[in-house]
Coordinates of C-alpha atoms and ligand atoms in Angstrom, one line a residue:
M1 CA -2.6 -19.3 -25.0
N2 CA 0.7 -18.2 -25.8
A3 CA 1.8 -15.3 -23.7
K4 CA 3.0 -13.4 -26.8
D5 CA -0.4 -13.5 -28.1
A6 CA -1.9 -11.6 -25.2
A7 CA -3.0 -8.1 -26.1
P8 CA -1.3 -5.3 -24.3
A9 CA -3.2 -3.3 -22.1
K10 CA -5.3 -1.1 -24.3
A11 CA -5.3 2.7 -24.1
D12 CA -8.0 4.3 -22.7
T13 CA -9.7 5.8 -26.1
D14 CA -11.2 8.7 -24.3
K15 CA -8.1 9.7 -22.1
S16 CA -5.1 11.6 -23.7
A17 CA -2.4 14.0 -23.0
T18 CA -2.1 17.1 -25.0
L19 CA 1.5 18.5 -25.7
S20 CA 2.5 21.9 -27.4
V21 CA 5.9 21.8 -28.8
G22 CA 6.9 24.8 -31.0
G23 CA 3.1 26.0 -31.0
R24 CA 2.3 22.1 -32.4
Q25 CA 0.0 19.8 -30.6
T26 CA 0.5 16.5 -30.0
Q27 CA -1.9 14.1 -28.6
M28 CA -0.4 11.1 -26.5
P29 CA -2.8 8.3 -25.0
I30 CA -3.2 7.9 -21.3
R31 CA -3.1 4.1 -20.2
S32 CA -4.6 3.2 -16.7
G33 CA -3.6 0.0 -14.8
T34 CA -5.5 -2.0 -12.2
V35 CA -4.5 0.3 -9.7
G36 CA -1.7 2.7 -9.3
P37 CA -0.8 6.1 -11.3
D38 CA -1.9 6.3 -15.4
V39 CA 0.8 6.3 -17.6
I40 CA 1.2 8.8 -20.7
D41 CA 2.5 6.9 -23.6
V42 CA 5.0 8.6 -25.4
G43 CA 6.3 6.1 -27.6
R44 CA 5.4 8.4 -30.7
L45 CA 6.9 11.5 -29.2
Y46 CA 10.1 11.8 -30.9
R47 CA 8.7 11.0 -34.3
D48 CA 5.6 13.6 -33.8
T49 CA 7.6 16.2 -32.1
G50 CA 11.5 15.6 -32.8
C51 CA 11.9 15.8 -28.7
F52 CA 13.1 13.1 -26.4
T53 CA 11.7 13.0 -22.5
Y54 CA 14.4 13.6 -20.0
D55 CA 14.5 11.6 -16.8
P56 CA 17.7 10.8 -15.3
G57 CA 17.0 8.1 -12.5
F58 CA 13.7 7.4 -14.4
T59 CA 12.0 9.2 -11.6
S60 CA 8.4 9.5 -13.5
T61 CA 9.1 6.9 -16.2
A62 CA 7.7 3.6 -16.4
N63 CA 9.5 1.1 -18.8
C64 CA 7.1 -1.9 -19.1
S65 CA 3.7 -3.0 -17.9
S66 CA 3.7 -6.0 -15.1
K67 CA 1.5 -8.2 -13.2
I68 CA 3.9 -9.2 -10.8
T69 CA 4.5 -6.2 -8.0
Y70 CA 2.6 -3.2 -7.0
I71 CA 4.0 -0.5 -4.6
D72 CA 2.0 2.3 -3.3
G73 CA 5.0 4.6 -2.1
D74 CA 2.7 7.2 -0.3
K75 CA 0.7 4.5 1.6
G76 CA 3.5 2.0 2.3
V77 CA 1.6 -0.6 0.5
L78 CA 3.7 -3.6 -1.4
L79 CA 1.8 -6.5 -3.0
Y80 CA 3.1 -9.8 -4.5
R81 CA 0.5 -10.6 -7.2
G82 CA -2.1 -8.9 -5.2
Y83 CA -1.1 -10.4 -1.8
P84 CA 0.0 -7.7 0.8
I85 CA 3.6 -8.5 1.9
D86 CA 2.7 -8.5 5.7
Q87 CA 0.5 -11.2 5.1
L88 CA 2.6 -13.3 3.3
A89 CA 5.3 -13.0 5.4
E90 CA 3.0 -14.3 8.4
S91 CA 1.2 -17.0 6.6
S92 CA 3.3 -18.2 3.8
N93 CA 6.9 -19.4 3.0
F94 CA 9.6 -18.4 0.7
V95 CA 9.3 -21.2 -2.0
E96 CA 5.4 -20.8 -1.9
V97 CA 6.1 -17.0 -2.5
C98 CA 8.6 -18.2 -5.5
Y99 CA 5.5 -19.9 -7.0
L100 CA 3.2 -17.2 -7.0
L101 CA 5.7 -14.6 -8.3
L102 CA 6.6 -16.9 -11.3
Y103 CA 3.5 -18.4 -11.9
G104 CA 1.0 -15.6 -10.6
E105 CA -1.2 -17.7 -8.2
L106 CA -0.9 -19.3 -4.9
P107 CA -0.2 -23.2 -5.5
T108 CA -2.8 -25.9 -4.9
R109 CA -1.4 -28.1 -2.3
P110 CA -0.2 -30.6 -5.4
Q111 CA 1.3 -27.8 -7.4
R112 CA 3.1 -26.8 -4.0
E113 CA 4.3 -30.2 -3.3
S114 CA 5.5 -30.6 -7.2
F115 CA 7.1 -27.2 -7.1
V116 CA 9.0 -27.8 -3.7
T117 CA 10.3 -31.3 -5.4
T118 CA 11.3 -29.9 -8.7
I119 CA 13.2 -27.0 -6.7
T120 CA 14.8 -29.6 -4.2
R121 CA 16.1 -31.3 -7.3
H122 CA 17.7 -28.4 -8.8
T123 CA 19.7 -27.3 -5.8
M124 CA 23.2 -29.3 -6.8
V125 CA 25.6 -27.2 -9.0
H126 CA 28.0 -29.0 -11.7
E127 CA 30.7 -30.3 -9.7
Q128 CA 33.2 -28.6 -11.9
M129 CA 31.6 -25.2 -10.5
T130 CA 33.6 -25.9 -7.4
R131 CA 36.8 -25.4 -9.4
F132 CA 35.8 -21.6 -10.2
F133 CA 36.1 -21.0 -6.4
S134 CA 39.7 -21.7 -6.1
G135 CA 40.5 -19.0 -8.5
F136 CA 39.2 -16.4 -6.2
R137 CA 41.3 -14.8 -3.3
R138 CA 39.8 -16.5 0.1
D139 CA 39.2 -12.7 0.8
A140 CA 37.1 -11.8 -2.0
H141 CA 33.8 -10.2 -1.3
P142 CA 31.3 -12.7 -1.7
M143 CA 29.4 -10.6 -4.1
A144 CA 32.5 -10.8 -6.5
V145 CA 32.2 -14.5 -6.4
M146 CA 28.6 -14.7 -6.8
C147 CA 28.9 -12.3 -9.9
G148 CA 31.4 -14.6 -11.1
S149 CA 30.2 -18.1 -10.4
V150 CA 26.2 -17.3 -11.2
G151 CA 27.6 -15.6 -14.9
A152 CA 29.6 -19.0 -15.4
L153 CA 26.3 -21.3 -14.9
S154 CA 25.9 -20.0 -18.5
A155 CA 28.8 -22.4 -19.4
F156 CA 27.2 -25.5 -18.0
Y157 CA 23.5 -25.4 -18.8
H158 CA 23.4 -25.0 -22.4
D159 CA 19.9 -26.8 -22.5
S160 CA 18.3 -23.8 -20.8
T161 CA 20.0 -21.0 -22.3
D162 CA 17.5 -20.6 -25.5
I163 CA 15.1 -17.7 -24.1
N164 CA 12.8 -18.4 -27.0
D165 CA 11.6 -22.0 -26.0
P166 CA 9.2 -21.5 -23.0
H167 CA 10.3 -24.8 -21.6
Q168 CA 13.9 -23.9 -21.1
R169 CA 12.8 -20.6 -19.6
V170 CA 11.1 -22.5 -16.9
V171 CA 14.1 -24.9 -16.3
A172 CA 16.4 -21.9 -16.2
S173 CA 14.1 -20.2 -13.7
H174 CA 13.7 -23.2 -11.3
R175 CA 17.9 -24.0 -11.6
L176 CA 18.4 -20.1 -11.0
V177 CA 15.9 -20.0 -7.8
A178 CA 17.4 -23.7 -6.8
K179 CA 20.9 -23.1 -7.1
M180 CA 21.7 -19.7 -5.7
P181 CA 21.5 -20.7 -1.9
T182 CA 24.1 -23.5 -2.8
L183 CA 26.4 -21.3 -4.7
A184 CA 25.8 -18.5 -1.9
A185 CA 26.8 -21.0 0.8
M186 CA 29.4 -22.3 -1.1
A187 CA 30.8 -18.9 -1.6
Y188 CA 30.6 -18.0 2.3
K189 CA 32.3 -21.6 3.0
Y190 CA 35.2 -20.5 0.6
S191 CA 35.5 -17.2 2.7
V192 CA 35.9 -18.9 5.9
G193 CA 38.3 -21.8 4.6
Q194 CA 35.9 -24.2 5.2
P195 CA 34.7 -27.5 3.1
F196 CA 31.8 -27.2 1.0
I197 CA 28.6 -28.7 2.5
Y198 CA 26.0 -30.3 -0.3
P199 CA 22.5 -29.5 -0.3
R200 CA 20.4 -32.2 1.5
N201 CA 17.0 -33.2 -0.1
D202 CA 15.3 -33.9 3.3
L203 CA 15.4 -29.9 4.3
D204 CA 13.1 -27.2 3.4
Y205 CA 14.7 -24.3 1.6
T206 CA 15.8 -22.2 4.0
S207 CA 17.0 -24.9 6.5
N208 CA 18.9 -26.5 3.8
F209 CA 20.7 -23.1 2.9
L210 CA 21.5 -22.7 6.9
Q211 CA 23.0 -26.2 7.0
M212 CA 25.1 -25.5 3.9
C213 CA 26.5 -22.5 5.4
F214 CA 27.1 -23.3 8.9
A215 CA 27.2 -27.3 8.8
V216 CA 31.0 -28.9 9.3
P217 CA 31.5 -32.7 8.4
C218 CA 32.9 -33.2 11.9
E219 CA 29.4 -33.2 13.6
P220 CA 25.7 -33.1 12.9
Y221 CA 24.2 -29.7 12.2
I222 CA 21.0 -29.1 13.8
V223 CA 19.0 -26.2 12.4
N224 CA 17.8 -23.8 14.8
P225 CA 13.8 -23.4 13.4
V226 CA 13.1 -19.7 15.2
V227 CA 16.6 -18.8 12.7
S228 CA 15.0 -20.8 9.8
K229 CA 11.5 -19.5 10.0
A230 CA 12.9 -15.8 10.8
L231 CA 15.3 -16.0 7.6
D232 CA 12.4 -17.8 5.3
R233 CA 10.5 -14.5 6.1
I234 CA 13.6 -12.3 5.4
L235 CA 13.7 -14.2 2.2
I236 CA 10.1 -13.4 1.4
L237 CA 10.6 -9.4 2.2
H238 CA 13.3 -9.6 -0.5
A239 CA 11.7 -11.3 -3.3
D240 CA 10.5 -8.9 -5.5
H241 CA 10.0 -4.9 -5.6
E242 CA 8.9 -3.6 -8.7
Q243 CA 11.2 -1.9 -11.1
N244 CA 14.2 -1.4 -9.0
A245 CA 17.5 -0.7 -10.4
S246 CA 18.8 -4.3 -10.2
T247 CA 15.5 -5.7 -11.8
S248 CA 15.6 -3.0 -14.6
T249 CA 19.2 -4.2 -15.3
V250 CA 17.8 -7.9 -15.8
R251 CA 15.4 -6.7 -17.6
L252 CA 17.5 -4.3 -19.9
A253 CA 19.9 -7.2 -20.1
G254 CA 17.2 -9.8 -21.0
S255 CA 15.8 -7.5 -23.7
S256 CA 19.1 -8.0 -25.9
G257 CA 18.1 -11.9 -25.8
A258 CA 21.3 -12.5 -23.4
N259 CA 21.0 -15.7 -21.6
P260 CA 19.1 -16.1 -18.1
F261 CA 22.1 -16.8 -16.3
A262 CA 24.0 -13.9 -17.7
C263 CA 21.1 -11.4 -17.0
I264 CA 20.9 -12.5 -13.3
A265 CA 24.7 -12.0 -13.0
A266 CA 24.3 -8.5 -14.2
G267 CA 21.4 -8.3 -11.8
I268 CA 24.0 -9.2 -8.8
A269 CA 26.1 -6.7 -10.1
C270 CA 23.9 -3.9 -9.8
L271 CA 22.4 -5.1 -6.4
W272 CA 25.6 -4.9 -5.1
G273 CA 26.0 -0.9 -4.8
P274 CA 25.5 0.7 -1.5
A275 CA 22.8 3.0 -2.9
H276 CA 20.7 -0.3 -3.3
G277 CA 21.4 -3.7 -2.2
G278 CA 24.7 -2.9 -0.8
A279 CA 22.7 -1.2 1.8
N280 CA 22.4 -3.7 4.2
E281 CA 26.0 -4.3 4.8
A282 CA 26.6 -0.5 4.6
A283 CA 23.7 0.2 7.3
L284 CA 25.3 -2.2 9.8
K285 CA 28.8 -0.7 9.5
M286 CA 27.3 2.9 10.0
L287 CA 25.6 1.6 13.1
E288 CA 28.8 0.1 14.2
E289 CA 30.6 3.3 13.4
I290 CA 28.0 5.2 15.5
G291 CA 28.9 2.6 18.4
T292 CA 26.6 3.9 21.0
V293 CA 23.1 5.8 21.5
D294 CA 25.0 9.0 22.7
R295 CA 26.7 9.5 19.5
V296 CA 23.6 9.3 17.4
P297 CA 22.8 13.1 17.4
E298 CA 26.3 13.7 15.8
Y299 CA 25.6 11.3 13.1
V300 CA 21.9 12.6 12.4
K301 CA 23.6 16.0 12.2
K302 CA 26.2 14.9 9.7
A303 CA 23.5 13.3 7.3
K304 CA 21.6 16.6 7.3
D305 CA 24.8 18.4 6.3
K306 CA 24.6 19.2 2.4
N307 CA 28.5 19.6 2.5
S308 CA 28.7 15.9 3.9
E309 CA 28.7 12.7 1.6
F310 CA 27.2 11.0 4.4
R311 CA 23.9 9.4 4.4
L312 CA 21.9 7.2 7.1
M313 CA 22.2 4.0 5.1
G314 CA 19.2 1.9 5.2
F315 CA 17.1 5.2 5.1
G316 CA 15.2 6.6 2.4
H317 CA 13.9 5.3 -0.7
R318 CA 12.7 6.5 -4.4
V319 CA 9.6 5.2 -4.0
Y320 CA 8.5 4.7 -0.4
K321 CA 7.5 8.2 1.1
N322 CA 6.1 6.5 4.2
Y323 CA 7.6 3.8 6.2
D324 CA 8.7 0.9 4.0
P325 CA 6.2 -2.0 4.8
R326 CA 9.0 -4.6 4.7
A327 CA 11.1 -2.3 7.6
K328 CA 8.3 -3.0 9.7
V329 CA 8.2 -6.7 9.5
M330 CA 11.9 -6.7 9.5
Q331 CA 12.2 -4.6 13.1
Q332 CA 9.6 -7.2 14.6
T333 CA 11.8 -10.2 13.1
C334 CA 15.0 -8.7 14.6
H335 CA 13.3 -8.5 17.8
E336 CA 12.3 -12.0 17.9
V337 CA 15.9 -13.4 16.7
L338 CA 17.7 -11.4 18.8
D339 CA 15.6 -12.4 21.9
A340 CA 15.3 -15.9 20.9
L341 CA 19.1 -16.3 20.3
G342 CA 19.6 -14.4 23.6
V343 CA 21.9 -12.3 21.9
K344 CA 23.3 -10.0 24.6
D345 CA 24.9 -7.4 22.2
Q346 CA 22.0 -5.5 21.7
Q347 CA 23.5 -2.3 21.2
L348 CA 23.5 -2.1 17.7
L349 CA 19.6 -2.5 18.0
K350 CA 19.6 0.3 20.6
V351 CA 21.7 2.4 18.6
A352 CA 19.3 1.7 15.4
M353 CA 16.2 2.5 17.4
E354 CA 17.7 5.6 18.7
L355 CA 18.7 6.6 15.2
E356 CA 15.1 5.8 14.0
R357 CA 13.3 7.7 17.1
I358 CA 15.5 11.0 16.5
A359 CA 15.4 11.0 12.6
L360 CA 11.5 10.3 12.5
Q361 CA 11.0 13.7 14.9
D362 CA 13.6 15.5 12.9
D363 CA 12.1 18.2 10.1
Y364 CA 14.9 17.2 7.6
F365 CA 13.6 13.7 7.4
V366 CA 9.9 14.5 7.6
E367 CA 10.3 17.0 5.3
K368 CA 12.1 14.8 2.6
K369 CA 10.0 11.8 3.6
L370 CA 13.2 9.6 4.6
Y371 CA 12.2 6.7 6.5
P372 CA 13.8 3.3 7.5
N373 CA 14.2 0.8 4.2
I374 CA 14.3 -2.8 4.4
D375 CA 17.9 -2.5 4.9
F376 CA 17.9 -0.6 7.9
Y377 CA 17.4 -3.6 10.6
S378 CA 18.2 -6.5 8.3
G379 CA 21.9 -6.3 9.1
I380 CA 21.4 -6.6 12.7
T381 CA 19.3 -9.7 12.2
L382 CA 21.5 -11.4 9.9
R383 CA 24.5 -10.9 12.1
A384 CA 22.6 -12.2 15.1
M385 CA 22.2 -15.5 12.8
G386 CA 25.8 -15.7 12.4
F387 CA 26.3 -14.3 8.7
P388 CA 29.1 -11.8 8.3
T389 CA 28.3 -8.6 7.2
S390 CA 30.0 -9.5 3.8
M391 CA 27.2 -12.1 3.4
F392 CA 24.3 -9.6 3.6
T393 CA 24.0 -8.5 0.1
V394 CA 24.4 -12.1 -0.9
L395 CA 21.1 -13.2 1.0
F396 CA 19.4 -10.3 -0.4
A397 CA 20.7 -11.4 -3.9
V398 CA 19.3 -15.2 -3.0
A399 CA 16.0 -13.7 -2.3
R400 CA 15.7 -11.3 -5.2
T401 CA 16.5 -14.1 -7.9
V402 CA 13.3 -15.3 -8.0
G403 CA 11.8 -11.6 -8.9
W404 CA 14.6 -11.3 -11.5
V405 CA 13.6 -14.3 -13.0
S406 CA 9.7 -13.5 -12.7
Q407 CA 10.5 -10.1 -14.1
W408 CA 12.8 -11.4 -17.0
K409 CA 10.2 -14.3 -17.9
E410 CA 7.4 -11.6 -18.0
M411 CA 9.7 -9.5 -20.2
I412 CA 10.4 -12.2 -22.7
E413 CA 6.9 -13.1 -22.9
D414 CA 5.5 -9.5 -23.1
P415 CA 4.1 -8.9 -26.9
E416 CA 5.5 -5.1 -26.3
Q417 CA 8.9 -5.9 -25.4
K418 CA 11.8 -4.8 -27.4
I419 CA 15.3 -4.4 -27.0
G420 CA 16.0 -1.4 -24.5
R421 CA 17.9 1.4 -25.9
P422 CA 17.4 4.9 -24.2
R423 CA 18.6 8.1 -25.9
Q424 CA 20.2 11.1 -24.6
L425 CA 20.1 14.8 -24.0
Y426 CA 23.9 15.5 -26.3
I427 CA 25.7 18.5 -24.6
G428 CA 29.2 17.6 -26.1
A429 CA 31.0 19.4 -28.6
S430 CA 29.7 20.1 -32.0
E431 CA 31.3 18.7 -34.9
R432 CA 34.8 19.6 -35.4
P433 CA 37.4 18.8 -37.8
Y434 CA 40.3 16.4 -36.9
V435 CA 43.6 18.3 -35.6
P436 CA 47.1 16.8 -36.5
V437 CA 49.3 16.0 -33.3
E438 CA 51.8 18.8 -34.6
R439 CA 48.9 21.6 -34.7
R440 CA 48.1 20.8 -31.3
G441 CA 49.7 23.2 -29.3
Ligands
SDX1 C1 17.0 -0.8 -1.8 O1 14.3 0.6 -5.6 C2 14.0 -0.3 -4.8 O2 12.8 -0.8 -4.8 C3 15.2 -0.6 -4.1 C4 15.2 -1.7 -2.9 C5 14.7 -2.9 -3.5 O3 13.7 -3.7 -2.7 O4 14.8 -3.3 -4.7 O5 14.0 -1.1 -2.0 C6 16.1 -1.7 -2.0 O6 17.7 -0.3 -2.6 C7 16.6 0.2 -0.6 C8 17.6 1.4 -0.3 C9 18.7 1.5 0.4 N1 19.5 2.3 0.2 C10 20.2 3.2 1.1 O7 19.4 3.0 2.1 C11 20.8 3.9 1.0 C12 20.6 5.5 1.7 N2 19.6 5.9 1.0 C13 19.8 6.8 -0.3 O8 21.1 7.1 -0.8 C14 18.4 7.2 -1.0 O9 17.5 7.7 0.0 C15 18.0 6.4 -2.1 C16 19.0 6.0 -3.0 C17 17.5 5.1 -1.5 C18 17.1 6.9 -2.8 O10 17.5 7.9 -3.4 P1 16.6 9.0 -4.6 O11 15.0 8.5 -4.4 O12 17.3 9.4 -5.5 O13 16.5 10.3 -3.6 P2 17.7 11.5 -3.5 O14 19.0 10.9 -3.3 O15 17.3 12.1 -4.4 O16 17.3 12.1 -1.9 C19 16.3 13.2 -2.1 C20 16.9 13.9 -0.7 C21 18.6 14.9 -1.1 O17 18.2 15.8 -0.5 P3 18.1 17.4 -1.5 O18 19.4 16.9 -2.5 O19 16.5 17.1 -2.2 O20 18.3 18.1 -0.6 O21 16.9 13.2 0.4 C22 18.1 13.2 0.8 C23 19.2 13.4 -0.4 O22 20.1 14.2 0.2 N3 18.6 11.9 1.2 C24 19.1 11.6 2.2 C25 19.1 10.2 2.5 N4 18.3 9.7 1.2 C26 18.0 10.7 0.8 N5 19.6 12.0 3.1 C27 20.4 11.4 4.2 N6 20.2 10.0 4.5 C28 19.6 9.6 3.3 N7 19.8 8.1 3.7

């Protein structure tokens, strides 16, 4: 059945909300999902009352229905297509999770083998892509390079930009999942002045990414299985997260009919912000600035100071008002990787753990329900693996691409979807006549 034909979730006929505006009552249907908060359908509010809703930052606004990821922020629950994140991190692998997010079910063995082959065969980029990189300064931030190079994919793959063709949507999704590690590795190699390393079809997705980043033509590169397994788990943790800022950006860009490569480039741009995916880079820089355990109280004090712009990067979350379940797995992975690599510089980990210990006991953080999020421990782990700080958000983008394309595909196939076009509360000047310059005082 064509997904467009799928009937939208029905409103619960016996549940509605009544709103009184100017003495006039308006009924709005209430819709329930499989699990989680009901929604009040305000689609007819403006027509019935002449009013808009007002919700900066969308703190109480659902902009779509989705079957992909469910988060319970109070209980610290995260499900990908119903499967708990800790079970997937423990027992699955990133490419299998990509299949799950894209197609809704865990693959059978033949389905998984076919999907792995498809993704593997799409990892190369058009050879002319390499010329884009020489246009960037060597010290360009890799996220700037990713914004440019991923958007440029639109110029190469015209046979998968027609969003109305289901086959082209699938090909574009596969190309994006497959090529992000290649482009990310090229951005890194370019920044360190080393030659690009081609993908290898004999390696799994994450091992291939590691060899494209760290191999050099002069000698064989041996993938460290501990690092590969840990990075694969980190990619799983970052793969999708409901309607976060960058996913909402991808959905909004896609709602106009823009091609998927351009939409993902928009998502990368949004993810770059330090309040979002850029927090992993900012968190590590914060830990380095704190430097030693004895300076932690000074920074906790700064974070609580209303007059200070300083925030504990890697702390707090719009949805999680409990411990981010991904942060728990991230902390465990951090310990495993540092131990396995015999990383002596565990000073940053000590600072992070002391920061967490103090913050979780402090009334300010407890009352505001601020806990470590996924970005708090990821930086320490990625640095121990050999990635520079500037690559941390790029790795986040590599992982999140499958979430973005899954959400984009769901949006395109949603019978309710239309171009996103929010309204506003206008607080500017009332209408006034033009004043010629000679009369402007
Ligand atoms: C990600 O949405 C997602 O799902 C995102 C993500 C994903 O997977 O896609 O999970 C990935 O982006 C994780 C978040 C990474 N960002 C950071 O770690 C940056 C530091 N955190 C904050 O900037 C903040 O917590 C946000 C942006 C994450 C959430 O901001 P909100 O929900 O808008 O909350 P807020 O800014 O209104 O803060 C509520 C209160 C404020 O105090 P009051 O004005 O009420 O007195 O808590 C305070 C804030 O000042 N606060 C912090 C704080 N975070 C919030 N105080 C100190 N340190 C912090 N980190």
